[in-house]
PDB file of N, CA, C and O in Angstrom:
ATOM      1  N   UNK A   1     212.127 -61.193  52.799  1.00 85.00           N
ATOM      2  CA  UNK A   1     213.105 -61.483  51.752  1.00 85.00           C
ATOM      3  C   UNK A   1     214.515 -61.080  52.200  1.00 85.00           C
ATOM      4  O   UNK A   1     215.445 -61.856  52.072  1.00 85.00           O
ATOM      5  N   UNK A   2     214.657 -59.866  52.696  1.00 86.00           N
ATOM      6  CA  UNK A   2     215.969 -59.388  53.141  1.00 86.00           C
ATOM      7  C   UNK A   2     216.444 -60.198  54.340  1.00 86.00           C
ATOM      8  O   UNK A   2     217.629 -60.530  54.440  1.00 86.00           O
ATOM      9  N   UNK A   3     215.509 -60.557  55.216  1.00 89.00           N
ATOM     10  CA  UNK A   3     215.858 -61.355  56.393  1.00 89.00           C
ATOM     11  C   UNK A   3     216.358 -62.732  55.975  1.00 89.00           C
ATOM     12  O   UNK A   3     217.299 -63.267  56.561  1.00 89.00           O
ATOM     13  N   UNK A   4     215.724 -63.315  54.945  1.00 92.00           N
ATOM     14  CA  UNK A   4     216.149 -64.624  54.437  1.00 92.00           C
ATOM     15  C   UNK A   4     217.557 -64.551  53.865  1.00 92.00           C
ATOM     16  O   UNK A   4     218.372 -65.450  54.081  1.00 92.00           O
ATOM     17  N   UNK A   5     217.824 -63.482  53.119  1.00 92.00           N
ATOM     18  CA  UNK A   5     219.151 -63.320  52.535  1.00 92.00           C
ATOM     19  C   UNK A   5     220.207 -63.142  53.632  1.00 92.00           C
ATOM     20  O   UNK A   5     221.302 -63.704  53.542  1.00 92.00           O
ATOM     21  N   UNK A   6     219.862 -62.399  54.656  1.00 92.00           N
ATOM     22  CA  UNK A   6     220.785 -62.208  55.770  1.00 92.00           C
ATOM     23  C   UNK A   6     221.050 -63.511  56.493  1.00 92.00           C
ATOM     24  O   UNK A   6     222.185 -63.806  56.875  1.00 92.00           O
ATOM     25  N   UNK A   7     219.993 -64.314  56.668  1.00 95.00           N
ATOM     26  CA  UNK A   7     220.147 -65.604  57.340  1.00 95.00           C
ATOM     27  C   UNK A   7     221.025 -66.536  56.506  1.00 95.00           C
ATOM     28  O   UNK A   7     221.898 -67.227  57.032  1.00 95.00           O
ATOM     29  N   UNK A   8     220.805 -66.530  55.178  1.00 95.00           N
ATOM     30  CA  UNK A   8     221.620 -67.372  54.295  1.00 95.00           C
ATOM     31  C   UNK A   8     223.078 -66.934  54.320  1.00 95.00           C
ATOM     32  O   UNK A   8     223.990 -67.764  54.355  1.00 95.00           O
ATOM     33  N   UNK A   9     223.316 -65.629  54.328  1.00 96.00           N
ATOM     34  CA  UNK A   9     224.687 -65.123  54.403  1.00 96.00           C
ATOM     35  C   UNK A   9     225.350 -65.542  55.711  1.00 96.00           C
ATOM     36  O   UNK A   9     226.524 -65.911  55.731  1.00 96.00           O
ATOM     37  N   UNK A  10     224.599 -65.490  56.792  1.00 96.00           N
ATOM     38  CA  UNK A  10     225.138 -65.929  58.084  1.00 96.00           C
ATOM     39  C   UNK A  10     225.504 -67.405  58.047  1.00 96.00           C
ATOM     40  O   UNK A  10     226.560 -67.815  58.544  1.00 96.00           O
ATOM     41  N   UNK A  11     224.620 -68.216  57.472  1.00 96.00           N
ATOM     42  CA  UNK A  11     224.888 -69.650  57.366  1.00 96.00           C
ATOM     43  C   UNK A  11     226.115 -69.921  56.508  1.00 96.00           C
ATOM     44  O   UNK A  11     226.951 -70.753  56.846  1.00 96.00           O
ATOM     45  N   UNK A  12     226.220 -69.210  55.407  1.00 97.00           N
ATOM     46  CA  UNK A  12     227.380 -69.384  54.523  1.00 97.00           C
ATOM     47  C   UNK A  12     228.668 -68.952  55.214  1.00 97.00           C
ATOM     48  O   UNK A  12     229.700 -69.605  55.092  1.00 97.00           O
ATOM     49  N   UNK A  13     228.606 -67.854  55.946  1.00 97.00           N
ATOM     50  CA  UNK A  13     229.788 -67.369  56.664  1.00 97.00           C
ATOM     51  C   UNK A  13     230.213 -68.382  57.728  1.00 97.00           C
ATOM     52  O   UNK A  13     231.403 -68.660  57.897  1.00 97.00           O
ATOM     53  N   UNK A  14     229.225 -68.947  58.424  1.00 97.00           N
ATOM     54  CA  UNK A  14     229.532 -69.946  59.446  1.00 97.00           C
ATOM     55  C   UNK A  14     230.148 -71.196  58.811  1.00 97.00           C
ATOM     56  O   UNK A  14     231.132 -71.735  59.314  1.00 97.00           O
ATOM     57  N   UNK A  15     229.569 -71.649  57.696  1.00 98.00           N
ATOM     58  CA  UNK A  15     230.099 -72.830  57.002  1.00 98.00           C
ATOM     59  C   UNK A  15     231.508 -72.560  56.493  1.00 98.00           C
ATOM     60  O   UNK A  15     232.395 -73.409  56.602  1.00 98.00           O
ATOM     61  N   UNK A  16     231.731 -71.366  55.961  1.00 98.00           N
ATOM     62  CA  UNK A  16     233.063 -71.010  55.477  1.00 98.00           C
ATOM     63  C   UNK A  16     234.063 -71.019  56.632  1.00 98.00           C
ATOM     64  O   UNK A  16     235.184 -71.512  56.482  1.00 98.00           O
ATOM     65  N   UNK A  17     233.666 -70.492  57.766  1.00 98.00           N
ATOM     66  CA  UNK A  17     234.538 -70.475  58.934  1.00 98.00           C
ATOM     67  C   UNK A  17     234.916 -71.884  59.371  1.00 98.00           C
ATOM     68  O   UNK A  17     236.072 -72.160  59.692  1.00 98.00           O
ATOM     69  N   UNK A  18     233.932 -72.787  59.380  1.00 98.00           N
ATOM     70  CA  UNK A  18     234.210 -74.179  59.752  1.00 98.00           C
ATOM     71  C   UNK A  18     235.144 -74.832  58.749  1.00 98.00           C
ATOM     72  O   UNK A  18     236.078 -75.555  59.126  1.00 98.00           O
ATOM     73  N   UNK A  19     234.894 -74.593  57.461  1.00 98.00           N
ATOM     74  CA  UNK A  19     235.759 -75.163  56.418  1.00 98.00           C
ATOM     75  C   UNK A  19     237.182 -74.628  56.530  1.00 98.00           C
ATOM     76  O   UNK A  19     238.151 -75.372  56.388  1.00 98.00           O
ATOM     77  N   UNK A  20     237.306 -73.345  56.785  1.00 98.00           N
ATOM     78  CA  UNK A  20     238.635 -72.732  56.914  1.00 98.00           C
ATOM     79  C   UNK A  20     239.382 -73.325  58.114  1.00 98.00           C
ATOM     80  O   UNK A  20     240.569 -73.632  58.030  1.00 98.00           O
ATOM     81  N   UNK A  21     238.668 -73.504  59.214  1.00 98.00           N
ATOM     82  CA  UNK A  21     239.274 -74.086  60.410  1.00 98.00           C
ATOM     83  C   UNK A  21     239.730 -75.514  60.127  1.00 98.00           C
ATOM     84  O   UNK A  21     240.847 -75.898  60.483  1.00 98.00           O
ATOM     85  N   UNK A  22     238.879 -76.286  59.467  1.00 98.00           N
ATOM     86  CA  UNK A  22     239.227 -77.675  59.142  1.00 98.00           C
ATOM     87  C   UNK A  22     240.420 -77.721  58.193  1.00 98.00           C
ATOM     88  O   UNK A  22     241.300 -78.569  58.319  1.00 98.00           O
ATOM     89  N   UNK A  23     240.449 -76.800  57.241  1.00 98.00           N
ATOM     90  CA  UNK A  23     241.558 -76.729  56.292  1.00 98.00           C
ATOM     91  C   UNK A  23     242.877 -76.503  57.036  1.00 98.00           C
ATOM     92  O   UNK A  23     243.889 -77.146  56.742  1.00 98.00           O
ATOM     93  N   UNK A  24     242.860 -75.598  57.997  1.00 98.00           N
ATOM     94  CA  UNK A  24     244.074 -75.312  58.763  1.00 98.00           C
ATOM     95  C   UNK A  24     244.495 -76.519  59.596  1.00 98.00           C
ATOM     96  O   UNK A  24     245.688 -76.808  59.711  1.00 98.00           O
ATOM     97  N   UNK A  25     243.518 -77.241  60.159  1.00 98.00           N
ATOM     98  CA  UNK A  25     243.835 -78.453  60.914  1.00 98.00           C
ATOM     99  C   UNK A  25     244.498 -79.489  60.011  1.00 98.00           C
ATOM    100  O   UNK A  25     245.502 -80.104  60.387  1.00 98.00           O
ATOM    101  N   UNK A  26     243.928 -79.681  58.829  1.00 98.00           N
ATOM    102  CA  UNK A  26     244.485 -80.659  57.894  1.00 98.00           C
ATOM    103  C   UNK A  26     245.870 -80.246  57.419  1.00 98.00           C
ATOM    104  O   UNK A  26     246.754 -81.084  57.243  1.00 98.00           O
ATOM    105  N   UNK A  27     246.059 -78.962  57.219  1.00 98.00           N
ATOM    106  CA  UNK A  27     247.364 -78.460  56.800  1.00 98.00           C
ATOM    107  C   UNK A  27     248.418 -78.744  57.877  1.00 98.00           C
ATOM    108  O   UNK A  27     249.539 -79.157  57.567  1.00 98.00           O
ATOM    109  N   UNK A  28     248.050 -78.536  59.138  1.00 98.00           N
ATOM    110  CA  UNK A  28     248.968 -78.838  60.238  1.00 98.00           C
ATOM    111  C   UNK A  28     249.296 -80.325  60.286  1.00 98.00           C
ATOM    112  O   UNK A  28     250.444 -80.720  60.478  1.00 98.00           O
ATOM    113  N   UNK A  29     248.255 -81.166  60.120  1.00 98.00           N
ATOM    114  CA  UNK A  29     248.466 -82.614  60.113  1.00 98.00           C
ATOM    115  C   UNK A  29     249.403 -83.014  58.978  1.00 98.00           C
ATOM    116  O   UNK A  29     250.297 -83.844  59.152  1.00 98.00           O
ATOM    117  N   UNK A  30     249.202 -82.413  57.810  1.00 98.00           N
ATOM    118  CA  UNK A  30     250.033 -82.723  56.653  1.00 98.00           C
ATOM    119  C   UNK A  30     251.486 -82.332  56.912  1.00 98.00           C
ATOM    120  O   UNK A  30     252.405 -83.105  56.611  1.00 98.00           O
ATOM    121  N   UNK A  31     251.703 -81.158  57.497  1.00 98.00           N
ATOM    122  CA  UNK A  31     253.064 -80.712  57.797  1.00 98.00           C
ATOM    123  C   UNK A  31     253.737 -81.666  58.778  1.00 98.00           C
ATOM    124  O   UNK A  31     254.924 -81.992  58.631  1.00 98.00           O
ATOM    125  N   UNK A  32     252.986 -82.117  59.781  1.00 98.00           N
ATOM    126  CA  UNK A  32     253.546 -83.048  60.764  1.00 98.00           C
ATOM    127  C   UNK A  32     253.919 -84.370  60.091  1.00 98.00           C
ATOM    128  O   UNK A  32     254.982 -84.943  60.372  1.00 98.00           O
ATOM    129  N   UNK A  33     253.062 -84.853  59.199  1.00 98.00           N
ATOM    130  CA  UNK A  33     253.359 -86.098  58.493  1.00 98.00           C
ATOM    131  C   UNK A  33     254.563 -85.945  57.573  1.00 98.00           C
ATOM    132  O   UNK A  33     255.390 -86.849  57.459  1.00 98.00           O
ATOM    133  N   UNK A  34     254.670 -84.808  56.913  1.00 98.00           N
ATOM    134  CA  UNK A  34     255.823 -84.552  56.050  1.00 98.00           C
ATOM    135  C   UNK A  34     257.120 -84.566  56.856  1.00 98.00           C
ATOM    136  O   UNK A  34     258.117 -85.142  56.426  1.00 98.00           O
ATOM    137  N   UNK A  35     257.102 -83.949  58.018  1.00 97.00           N
ATOM    138  CA  UNK A  35     258.287 -83.924  58.880  1.00 97.00           C
ATOM    139  C   UNK A  35     258.645 -85.334  59.328  1.00 97.00           C
ATOM    140  O   UNK A  35     259.811 -85.732  59.278  1.00 97.00           O
ATOM    141  N   UNK A  36     257.639 -86.090  59.751  1.00 97.00           N
ATOM    142  CA  UNK A  36     257.880 -87.465  60.186  1.00 97.00           C
ATOM    143  C   UNK A  36     258.438 -88.308  59.040  1.00 97.00           C
ATOM    144  O   UNK A  36     259.373 -89.093  59.223  1.00 97.00           O
ATOM    145  N   UNK A  37     257.893 -88.129  57.848  1.00 96.00           N
ATOM    146  CA  UNK A  37     258.365 -88.878  56.679  1.00 96.00           C
ATOM    147  C   UNK A  37     259.829 -88.553  56.389  1.00 96.00           C
ATOM    148  O   UNK A  37     260.637 -89.444  56.139  1.00 96.00           O
ATOM    149  N   UNK A  38     260.185 -87.259  56.442  1.00 95.00           N
ATOM    150  CA  UNK A  38     261.573 -86.851  56.196  1.00 95.00           C
ATOM    151  C   UNK A  38     262.513 -87.481  57.216  1.00 95.00           C
ATOM    152  O   UNK A  38     263.591 -87.957  56.866  1.00 95.00           O
ATOM    153  N   UNK A  39     262.100 -87.486  58.485  1.00 94.00           N
ATOM    154  CA  UNK A  39     262.936 -88.072  59.527  1.00 94.00           C
ATOM    155  C   UNK A  39     263.107 -89.568  59.321  1.00 94.00           C
ATOM    156  O   UNK A  39     264.203 -90.105  59.474  1.00 94.00           O
ATOM    157  N   UNK A  40     262.021 -90.258  58.955  1.00 92.00           N
ATOM    158  CA  UNK A  40     262.112 -91.696  58.707  1.00 92.00           C
ATOM    159  C   UNK A  40     263.006 -91.987  57.506  1.00 92.00           C
ATOM    160  O   UNK A  40     263.811 -92.907  57.523  1.00 92.00           O
ATOM    161  N   UNK A  41     262.851 -91.173  56.477  1.00 89.00           N
ATOM    162  CA  UNK A  41     263.657 -91.360  55.269  1.00 89.00           C
ATOM    163  C   UNK A  41     265.141 -91.187  55.577  1.00 89.00           C
ATOM    164  O   UNK A  41     265.982 -91.949  55.088  1.00 89.00           O
ATOM    165  N   UNK A  42     265.461 -90.198  56.405  1.00 88.00           N
ATOM    166  CA  UNK A  42     266.863 -89.959  56.764  1.00 88.00           C
ATOM    167  C   UNK A  42     267.415 -91.057  57.657  1.00 88.00           C
ATOM    168  O   UNK A  42     268.624 -91.282  57.689  1.00 88.00           O
ATOM    169  N   UNK A  43     266.546 -91.763  58.375  1.00 86.00           N
ATOM    170  CA  UNK A  43     267.028 -92.807  59.280  1.00 86.00           C
ATOM    171  C   UNK A  43     267.277 -94.131  58.554  1.00 86.00           C
ATOM    172  O   UNK A  43     267.889 -95.031  59.108  1.00 86.00           O
ATOM    173  N   UNK A  44     266.816 -94.232  57.312  1.00 83.00           N
ATOM    174  CA  UNK A  44     267.040 -95.466  56.555  1.00 83.00           C
ATOM    175  C   UNK A  44     268.483 -95.549  56.092  1.00 83.00           C
ATOM    176  O   UNK A  44     269.101 -94.529  55.772  1.00 83.00           O
ATOM    177  N   UNK A  45     269.037 -96.752  56.050  1.00 83.00           N
ATOM    178  CA  UNK A  45     270.395 -96.874  55.525  1.00 83.00           C
ATOM    179  C   UNK A  45     270.397 -96.588  54.016  1.00 83.00           C
ATOM    180  O   UNK A  45     269.408 -96.804  53.334  1.00 83.00           O
ATOM    181  N   UNK A  46     271.508 -96.091  53.536  1.00 81.00           N
ATOM    182  CA  UNK A  46     271.642 -95.820  52.099  1.00 81.00           C
ATOM    183  C   UNK A  46     272.701 -96.739  51.529  1.00 81.00           C
ATOM    184  O   UNK A  46     273.489 -97.339  52.247  1.00 81.00           O
ATOM    185  N   UNK A  47     272.735 -96.834  50.233  1.00 80.00           N
ATOM    186  CA  UNK A  47     273.743 -97.674  49.574  1.00 80.00           C
ATOM    187  C   UNK A  47     274.842 -96.788  49.004  1.00 80.00           C
ATOM    188  O   UNK A  47     274.585 -95.723  48.476  1.00 80.00           O
ATOM    189  N   UNK A  48     276.053 -97.268  49.112  1.00 78.00           N
ATOM    190  CA  UNK A  48     277.156 -96.518  48.523  1.00 78.00           C
ATOM    191  C   UNK A  48     277.301 -96.917  47.056  1.00 78.00           C
ATOM    192  O   UNK A  48     276.484 -97.653  46.507  1.00 78.00           O
ATOM    193  N   UNK A  49     278.351 -96.453  46.418  1.00 77.00           N
ATOM    194  CA  UNK A  49     278.548 -96.713  44.991  1.00 77.00           C
ATOM    195  C   UNK A  49     278.679 -98.195  44.679  1.00 77.00           C
ATOM    196  O   UNK A  49     278.347 -98.636  43.577  1.00 77.00           O
ATOM    197  N   UNK A  50     279.132 -98.990  45.638  1.00 80.00           N
ATOM    198  CA  UNK A  50     279.302-100.432  45.419  1.00 80.00           C
ATOM    199  C   UNK A  50     278.059-101.235  45.806  1.00 80.00           C
ATOM    200  O   UNK A  50     278.073-102.455  45.738  1.00 80.00           O
ATOM    201  N   UNK A  51     277.015-100.525  46.235  1.00 78.00           N
ATOM    202  CA  UNK A  51     275.784-101.224  46.593  1.00 78.00           C
ATOM    203  C   UNK A  51     275.723-101.684  48.028  1.00 78.00           C
ATOM    204  O   UNK A  51     274.807-102.372  48.436  1.00 78.00           O
ATOM    205  N   UNK A  52     276.747-101.321  48.804  1.00 83.00           N
ATOM    206  CA  UNK A  52     276.759-101.709  50.206  1.00 83.00           C
ATOM    207  C   UNK A  52     275.956-100.672  51.018  1.00 83.00           C
ATOM    208  O   UNK A  52     275.947 -99.499  50.681  1.00 83.00           O
ATOM    209  N   UNK A  53     275.322-101.155  52.046  1.00 77.00           N
ATOM    210  CA  UNK A  53     274.573-100.243  52.903  1.00 77.00           C
ATOM    211  C   UNK A  53     275.530 -99.430  53.746  1.00 77.00           C
ATOM    212  O   UNK A  53     276.548 -99.932  54.214  1.00 77.00           O
ATOM    213  N   UNK A  54     275.191 -98.187  53.949  1.00 73.00           N
ATOM    214  CA  UNK A  54     276.000 -97.326  54.798  1.00 73.00           C
ATOM    215  C   UNK A  54     275.076 -96.375  55.534  1.00 73.00           C
ATOM    216  O   UNK A  54     273.972 -96.093  55.091  1.00 73.00           O
ATOM    217  N   UNK A  55     275.560 -95.869  56.644  1.00 63.00           N
ATOM    218  CA  UNK A  55     274.790 -94.865  57.382  1.00 63.00           C
ATOM    219  C   UNK A  55     275.037 -93.513  56.763  1.00 63.00           C
ATOM    220  O   UNK A  55     276.080 -93.255  56.192  1.00 63.00           O
ATOM    221  N   UNK A  56     274.072 -92.626  56.905  1.00 54.00           N
ATOM    222  CA  UNK A  56     274.245 -91.273  56.358  1.00 54.00           C
ATOM    223  C   UNK A  56     275.115 -90.449  57.249  1.00 54.00           C
ATOM    224  O   UNK A  56     275.152 -90.503  58.395  1.00 54.00           O
TER     225      UNK A  56
END
């Protein structure tokens, strides 16, 4: 019984570790996409008060 509980705890700890690692990978990917989006947004022309396109 105690051995089973220890084995289950080990499995849960391993699964948690994998999930945590994946979470950090996804967080890094998200940050990279956010940065790329900001750069693309800044590279788009904007309109001035008269509706004409202008560079930022």
